[in-house]
Tab-separated table of C-alpha atoms in Angstrom:
chain	number	residue	atom	x	y	z
A	1311	UNK	CA	-6.003	114.628	91.343
A	1312	UNK	CA	-5.961	111.129	92.760
A	1313	UNK	CA	-5.542	108.052	90.509
A	1314	UNK	CA	-6.893	104.751	91.645
A	1315	UNK	CA	-6.017	101.487	89.941
A	1316	UNK	CA	-8.575	98.814	90.532
A	1317	UNK	CA	-7.505	95.207	89.979
A	1318	UNK	CA	-9.882	92.366	90.562
A	1319	UNK	CA	-8.848	89.551	92.880
A	1320	UNK	CA	-8.868	87.155	89.920
A	1321	UNK	CA	-6.484	89.392	87.945
A	1322	UNK	CA	-4.209	89.658	90.972
A	1323	UNK	CA	-3.921	85.860	91.229
A	1324	UNK	CA	-3.209	85.564	87.487
A	1325	UNK	CA	-0.357	88.088	87.862
A	1326	UNK	CA	1.071	86.264	90.924
A	1327	UNK	CA	0.955	82.878	89.148
A	1328	UNK	CA	2.549	84.294	85.981
A	1329	UNK	CA	5.418	85.845	87.980
A	1330	UNK	CA	5.960	82.597	89.919
A	1331	UNK	CA	6.015	80.482	86.724
A	1332	UNK	CA	8.480	82.889	85.122
A	1333	UNK	CA	10.790	82.644	88.140
A	1334	UNK	CA	10.633	78.834	88.029
A	1335	UNK	CA	11.549	78.818	84.330
A	1336	UNK	CA	14.578	81.047	84.956
A	1337	UNK	CA	15.654	78.808	87.869
A	1338	UNK	CA	15.343	75.618	85.769
A	1339	UNK	CA	17.480	77.015	82.949
A	1340	UNK	CA	20.109	78.315	85.382
A	1341	UNK	CA	20.430	74.954	87.152
A	1342	UNK	CA	20.691	72.599	84.167
A	1343	UNK	CA	22.025	72.474	80.648
A	1344	UNK	CA	20.375	74.446	77.868
A	1345	UNK	CA	17.163	72.447	78.086
A	1346	UNK	CA	17.163	72.363	81.896
A	1347	UNK	CA	17.630	68.579	82.100
A	1348	UNK	CA	21.254	68.282	83.303
A	1349	UNK	CA	24.536	67.217	81.722
A	1350	UNK	CA	24.691	64.896	78.740
A	1351	UNK	CA	27.487	63.028	77.006
A	1352	UNK	CA	27.662	61.091	73.731
A	1353	UNK	CA	29.735	57.963	73.180
A	1354	UNK	CA	30.314	56.741	69.647
A	1355	UNK	CA	31.175	53.033	69.396
A	1356	UNK	CA	32.940	51.816	66.252
A	1357	UNK	CA	34.981	48.804	65.170
A	1358	UNK	CA	37.249	49.193	67.329
A	1359	UNK	CA	37.238	52.530	69.095
A	1360	UNK	CA	35.197	54.583	71.538
A	1361	UNK	CA	34.931	58.353	71.158
A	1362	UNK	CA	33.425	60.521	73.902
A	1363	UNK	CA	32.296	64.033	73.073
A	1364	UNK	CA	33.845	65.296	76.335
A	1365	UNK	CA	37.265	64.908	77.966
A	1366	UNK	CA	36.116	65.837	81.441
A	1367	UNK	CA	32.878	66.247	83.327
A	1368	UNK	CA	31.529	67.526	86.657
A	1369	UNK	CA	30.788	64.820	89.235
A	1370	UNK	CA	27.179	63.703	89.516
A	1371	UNK	CA	24.517	62.279	87.269
A	1372	UNK	CA	25.040	62.401	83.520
A	1373	UNK	CA	22.840	61.049	80.733
A	1374	UNK	CA	25.130	59.099	78.410
A	1375	UNK	CA	23.935	58.182	74.933
A	1376	UNK	CA	25.921	55.370	73.327
A	1377	UNK	CA	25.532	54.862	69.590
A	1378	UNK	CA	26.922	51.801	67.834
A	1379	UNK	CA	28.249	52.932	64.462
A	1380	UNK	CA	30.188	49.704	63.951
A	1381	UNK	CA	29.341	46.486	62.154
A	1382	UNK	CA	29.560	44.340	65.297
A	1383	UNK	CA	27.764	44.425	68.662
A	1384	UNK	CA	29.357	46.810	71.165
A	1385	UNK	CA	28.696	47.787	74.768
A	1386	UNK	CA	29.814	50.692	76.927
A	1387	UNK	CA	31.190	49.995	80.389
A	1388	UNK	CA	32.360	52.737	82.776
A	1389	UNK	CA	34.923	51.854	85.434
A	1390	UNK	CA	36.320	54.252	88.030
A	1391	UNK	CA	39.946	53.214	88.398
A	1392	UNK	CA	43.576	54.276	88.777
A	1393	UNK	CA	44.764	51.331	86.643
A	1394	UNK	CA	46.273	52.326	83.295
A	1395	UNK	CA	43.604	51.655	80.689
A	1396	UNK	CA	45.735	49.047	78.921
A	1397	UNK	CA	46.462	47.070	82.122
A	1398	UNK	CA	43.087	45.575	82.980
A	1399	UNK	CA	43.043	41.848	83.824
A	1400	UNK	CA	41.971	39.940	80.691
A	1401	UNK	CA	40.805	36.305	80.599
A	1402	UNK	CA	39.721	34.598	77.374
A	1403	UNK	CA	39.662	37.894	75.471
A	1404	UNK	CA	37.470	39.749	77.978
A	1405	UNK	CA	38.186	42.033	80.922
A	1406	UNK	CA	37.764	40.012	84.131
A	1407	UNK	CA	35.172	42.248	85.773
A	1408	UNK	CA	35.192	40.068	88.920
A	1409	UNK	CA	38.604	41.595	89.717
A	1410	UNK	CA	37.356	45.161	89.241
A	1411	UNK	CA	34.801	47.111	91.247
A	1412	UNK	CA	32.386	49.895	90.533
A	1413	UNK	CA	31.272	49.377	86.969
A	1414	UNK	CA	28.155	50.675	85.274
A	1415	UNK	CA	27.207	49.925	81.703
A	1416	UNK	CA	25.013	50.139	78.671
A	1417	UNK	CA	24.412	46.575	77.480
A	1418	UNK	CA	25.490	45.334	74.051
A	1419	UNK	CA	23.948	47.270	71.183
A	1420	UNK	CA	23.339	45.905	67.709
A	1421	UNK	CA	24.890	47.874	64.815
A	1422	UNK	CA	23.051	51.144	64.191
A	1423	UNK	CA	21.316	51.128	67.587
A	1424	UNK	CA	21.680	53.609	70.431
A	1425	UNK	CA	20.662	53.792	74.082
A	1426	UNK	CA	20.681	56.475	76.764
A	1427	UNK	CA	21.292	55.706	80.416
A	1428	UNK	CA	21.933	57.915	83.431
A	1429	UNK	CA	25.221	57.178	85.165
A	1430	UNK	CA	26.070	58.527	88.639
A	1431	UNK	CA	29.784	59.376	88.416
A	1432	UNK	CA	31.655	60.468	91.556
A	1433	UNK	CA	34.890	62.401	90.993
A	1434	UNK	CA	37.779	60.319	89.666
A	1435	UNK	CA	39.359	58.835	86.578
A	1436	UNK	CA	37.159	56.538	84.480
A	1437	UNK	CA	37.926	54.103	81.717
A	1438	UNK	CA	35.112	53.438	79.263
A	1439	UNK	CA	35.495	50.190	77.334
A	1440	UNK	CA	33.697	47.491	75.371
A	1441	UNK	CA	33.893	43.984	76.826
A	1442	UNK	CA	32.685	41.983	73.849
A	1443	UNK	CA	35.276	39.242	73.165
A	1444	UNK	CA	38.653	40.745	72.124
A	1445	UNK	CA	37.269	44.283	71.733
A	1446	UNK	CA	39.132	45.692	74.777
A	1447	UNK	CA	42.358	44.149	73.477
A	1448	UNK	CA	41.731	45.691	70.039
A	1449	UNK	CA	41.754	49.158	71.584
A	1450	UNK	CA	38.100	49.757	72.367
A	1451	UNK	CA	38.762	51.906	75.428
A	1452	UNK	CA	39.105	55.557	76.375
A	1453	UNK	CA	39.250	57.612	79.544
A	1454	UNK	CA	37.309	60.423	81.134
A	1455	UNK	CA	38.164	62.673	84.081
A	1456	UNK	CA	35.278	63.497	86.420
A	1457	UNK	CA	35.929	66.494	88.700
């Protein structure tokens, strides 16, 4: 006895599309973080500290969300450097960014506000700091290793 399975051309295309979409979904999850969108990092800004939720990170693009939990305005600046984080050039209570190269930042945030920005971080050692007047000197800095 011979069995013949007849599938219409329309059904065949629906099956092909469903298999292709399933493969794309698996690929997207395998290539990114849990939601398929890539690495993320949180930075909590307080009076007067910065806490990152990671100590190291793979090189490349990362979405950084900075949240100001302090009572003053704070910003988040990333600088790739070999300088010790307490040895930056300071003029009038602020880091002299004209003497440093390669910074990226999230501009000053009012208390309670947050912002997300994508940073492109090549491998190296980074210092994240706030450059509002006297904040760097009051210890608002931390480091991150990007591999």
